Amino acid sequence: DAGVTQSPTHLIKTRGQHVTLRCSPISGHKSVSWYQQVLGQGPQFIFQYYEKEERGRGNFPDRFSARQFPNYSSELNVNALLLGDSALYLCASSTGQTASYEQYFGPGTRLTVT
Amino acid sequence: AQSVSQHNHHVILSEAASLELGCNYSYGGTVNLFWYVQYPGQHLQLLLKYFSGDPLVKGIKGFEAEFIKSKFSFNLRKPSVQWSDTAEYFCALRGLFNKFYFGSGTKLNVKP
């Protein structure tokens, strides 16, 4: 089975622009979470979606938004990019079952804002 | 406030040495705790998890962790490390409203 896939792998954007990152979960997984990992730090939780509904939100500004599609894939959108948004953006999928919460991470999208 | 602290940022050990990586958390509710590992060039992957029950949790590759509620700790241990254990290790907490909190990570370098 394929793991979690993310696209694109790398992205360079200019301040003020908008970006969309994509994630495809493992087949059968209904929950997707997004994380931001700045160099030298651990992943910071942005969102969690389960069955197309937002189930958790981290302390990120409203410039960050996400959605989950009927096939459980997900998009993370960031508007009005700032230099500080430069980071590795990780997607993780899980079955969404309470007893598990075992998350499988993708390789990430490296976003550079200049 | 919910948070996770890893105080060892960089650990260097020789092969066969014992390992203990510290993890402390701040959270007043029911804890779900995790250790993840990231090998060079690879994705984050789950080492072990604690949900309830036996506070000594065994994971993959000979790793274990002990949940000590009174100390708010969930330290990772391995009796004898190998060169292949060189990686970055992250402790994580699932808190309120499904928010996950990761520590800043510990880079382990095992010398052959």
Coordinates of C-alpha atoms in Angstrom, one line a residue:
Chain A
D1 CA 0.0 0.0 0.0
A2 CA 1.1 3.5 -0.7
G3 CA 1.9 5.7 2.2
V4 CA 0.8 9.3 2.8
T5 CA 1.7 11.4 -0.3
Q6 CA 2.1 15.1 -0.4
S7 CA 2.6 17.5 -3.2
P8 CA 4.5 19.5 -4.2
T9 CA 7.8 18.4 -2.6
H10 CA 9.3 21.9 -2.7
L11 CA 7.8 25.3 -3.3
I12 CA 9.1 28.8 -3.4
K13 CA 6.7 31.7 -3.0
T14 CA 7.0 35.4 -2.5
R15 CA 5.6 37.3 0.5
G16 CA 1.9 38.1 0.1
Q17 CA 1.2 35.3 -2.3
H18 CA -1.1 32.3 -1.6
V19 CA -0.2 28.7 -1.5
T20 CA -2.1 25.4 -1.6
L21 CA -0.5 22.2 -0.4
R22 CA -2.0 18.8 -1.0
C23 CA -2.2 15.5 0.9
S24 CA -3.5 12.0 0.0
P25 CA -4.0 9.8 3.0
I26 CA -3.3 6.1 3.2
S27 CA -6.2 4.1 1.7
G28 CA -8.9 3.5 4.3
H29 CA -7.8 6.4 6.5
K30 CA -10.5 9.0 7.1
S31 CA -8.5 11.5 9.2
V32 CA -5.9 13.9 8.1
S33 CA -3.8 16.3 10.2
W34 CA -1.5 19.1 9.2
Y35 CA 1.6 20.2 10.9
Q36 CA 4.2 23.0 10.5
Q37 CA 7.8 22.1 11.3
V38 CA 10.2 25.0 11.5
L39 CA 13.9 24.1 11.4
G40 CA 15.1 23.0 14.8
Q41 CA 11.7 22.6 16.2
G42 CA 9.1 19.8 16.5
P43 CA 6.0 19.7 14.4
Q44 CA 3.3 22.3 15.4
F45 CA -0.3 21.2 15.0
I46 CA -2.3 23.2 12.5
F47 CA -5.5 21.2 11.8
Q48 CA -7.2 17.9 12.0
Y49 CA -10.0 16.7 9.8
Y50 CA -12.1 13.7 10.1
E51 CA -14.9 12.7 7.7
K52 CA -14.6 16.2 6.0
E53 CA -15.2 18.0 9.3
E54 CA -12.6 20.0 11.3
R55 CA -12.0 18.2 14.5
G56 CA -9.0 20.2 15.9
R57 CA -7.3 23.5 15.3
G58 CA -4.0 24.8 16.5
N59 CA -2.9 28.3 17.3
F60 CA -2.5 29.6 13.8
P61 CA -3.9 32.7 12.2
D62 CA -6.9 32.7 10.0
R63 CA -4.6 33.0 7.0
F64 CA -4.3 29.2 7.4
S65 CA -7.3 27.1 6.2
A66 CA -7.9 23.6 5.2
R67 CA -10.5 21.3 3.8
Q68 CA -11.0 17.6 3.3
F69 CA -12.6 16.1 0.2
P70 CA -15.0 13.2 -0.1
N71 CA -12.1 10.9 -1.1
Y72 CA -10.4 12.0 2.2
S73 CA -7.6 13.9 0.5
S74 CA -6.9 17.3 1.9
E75 CA -5.6 20.7 1.0
L76 CA -3.9 23.3 3.3
N77 CA -4.2 26.9 2.1
V78 CA -2.1 29.7 3.4
N79 CA -2.9 33.3 2.3
A80 CA -0.8 36.4 2.5
L81 CA 2.4 34.5 3.0
L82 CA 5.0 35.8 5.4
L83 CA 8.7 35.0 5.7
G84 CA 7.9 33.2 8.9
D85 CA 5.7 30.7 7.0
S86 CA 8.8 29.1 5.6
A87 CA 8.8 25.6 7.0
L88 CA 8.2 22.0 6.3
Y89 CA 4.5 21.2 6.2
L90 CA 3.7 17.7 7.2
C91 CA 0.5 15.8 6.6
A92 CA -0.4 12.8 8.7
S93 CA -3.3 10.3 8.2
S94 CA -5.0 8.0 10.6
T95 CA -8.0 5.8 10.7
G96 CA -9.7 8.3 13.0
Q97 CA -10.7 5.7 15.4
T98 CA -10.4 6.9 19.0
A99 CA -8.6 3.7 20.2
S100 CA -5.8 4.3 17.9
Y101 CA -4.7 7.9 17.0
E102 CA -1.7 6.3 15.3
Q103 CA -0.7 8.8 12.7
Y104 CA 1.3 8.0 9.6
F105 CA 3.3 10.9 8.3
G106 CA 4.1 11.9 4.8
P107 CA 7.4 13.3 3.5
G108 CA 6.3 16.9 3.8
T109 CA 6.3 19.9 1.5
R110 CA 9.2 22.3 2.0
L111 CA 7.8 25.9 1.6
T112 CA 10.3 28.8 1.2
V113 CA 8.9 32.3 1.3
T114 CA 11.2 35.0 -0.1
Chain B
A1 CA -1.6 25.1 29.0
Q2 CA -0.7 21.9 27.2
S3 CA 2.9 21.4 26.2
V4 CA 5.7 18.9 25.8
S5 CA 9.4 19.4 26.8
Q6 CA 12.4 17.5 25.7
H7 CA 15.4 18.7 27.6
N8 CA 18.1 16.8 25.8
H9 CA 18.6 18.4 22.4
H10 CA 21.6 16.4 21.3
V11 CA 22.8 13.1 22.7
I12 CA 25.9 11.3 21.6
L13 CA 26.4 7.7 22.6
S14 CA 28.7 4.8 21.7
E15 CA 27.2 1.5 20.5
A16 CA 26.0 -0.7 23.3
A17 CA 25.4 2.2 25.7
S18 CA 22.1 2.6 27.4
L19 CA 19.7 5.3 26.3
E20 CA 17.2 7.4 28.2
L21 CA 15.6 10.4 26.6
G22 CA 13.6 12.7 28.8
C23 CA 10.1 13.9 28.0
N24 CA 7.9 15.9 30.3
Y25 CA 4.4 17.1 29.6
S26 CA 1.9 19.6 30.9
Y27 CA -1.7 18.6 30.7
G28 CA -4.4 18.0 33.3
G29 CA -6.6 15.6 31.4
T30 CA -6.4 12.0 30.3
V31 CA -3.1 11.7 28.5
N32 CA -2.3 9.9 25.3
L33 CA 1.5 10.0 24.8
F34 CA 3.7 9.0 21.8
W35 CA 7.3 8.7 20.8
Y36 CA 8.1 9.2 17.1
V37 CA 11.4 8.7 15.4
Q38 CA 12.8 10.3 12.2
Y39 CA 15.7 8.4 10.7
P40 CA 17.9 10.4 8.3
G41 CA 16.0 11.0 5.0
Q42 CA 12.9 9.3 6.2
H43 CA 9.4 10.2 7.4
L44 CA 8.4 10.5 11.0
Q45 CA 7.3 7.1 12.3
L46 CA 5.7 5.9 15.5
L47 CA 7.9 4.1 18.0
L48 CA 5.4 3.5 20.7
K49 CA 2.3 5.0 22.4
Y50 CA 0.6 5.1 25.8
F51 CA -3.1 5.3 26.1
S52 CA -3.9 3.6 29.4
G53 CA -3.1 0.6 31.5
D54 CA 0.5 -0.7 32.0
P55 CA 2.7 2.4 32.4
L56 CA 5.6 0.5 30.8
V57 CA 5.1 0.5 27.1
K58 CA 7.1 -1.5 24.7
G59 CA 7.6 -0.3 21.1
I60 CA 9.5 -1.3 18.0
K61 CA 13.2 -2.0 17.7
G62 CA 13.6 -2.7 21.4
F63 CA 12.5 0.7 22.7
E64 CA 10.3 1.2 25.7
A65 CA 8.9 4.1 27.6
E66 CA 7.6 4.5 31.1
F67 CA 4.7 6.8 32.0
I68 CA 5.1 8.3 35.4
K69 CA 2.0 10.3 36.2
S70 CA 3.3 11.9 39.4
K71 CA 6.3 13.2 37.5
F72 CA 4.4 14.1 34.3
S73 CA 7.1 12.2 32.4
F74 CA 7.2 9.7 29.6
N75 CA 10.9 8.9 29.1
L76 CA 12.1 6.7 26.3
R77 CA 14.7 4.0 27.0
K78 CA 16.7 1.4 25.2
P79 CA 19.2 -0.9 27.0
S80 CA 21.7 -1.1 24.2
V81 CA 21.8 1.3 21.3
Q82 CA 23.0 0.5 17.8
W83 CA 24.5 2.7 15.1
S84 CA 21.2 2.3 13.2
D85 CA 19.4 4.1 16.1
T86 CA 21.0 7.4 15.0
A87 CA 17.9 9.6 14.4
E88 CA 15.8 12.4 15.8
Y89 CA 13.3 11.5 18.4
F90 CA 10.1 13.4 19.2
C91 CA 7.8 13.0 22.2
A92 CA 4.2 14.0 21.6
L93 CA 1.0 14.5 23.5
R94 CA -2.6 14.3 22.3
G95 CA -4.5 17.0 24.3
L96 CA -7.9 18.6 24.4
F97 CA -9.9 18.8 21.1
N98 CA -7.5 16.4 19.4
K99 CA -4.7 18.9 19.4
F100 CA -1.3 17.2 19.2
Y101 CA 1.8 18.7 20.9
F102 CA 5.3 17.7 19.9
G103 CA 8.5 18.4 21.8
S104 CA 11.4 20.1 20.1
G105 CA 13.1 16.8 19.4
T106 CA 16.3 15.1 20.5
K107 CA 19.0 14.2 18.0
L108 CA 20.7 11.0 18.9
N109 CA 24.1 10.2 17.3
V110 CA 25.4 6.7 18.0
K111 CA 29.1 6.3 17.3
P112 CA 30.1 2.9 15.9

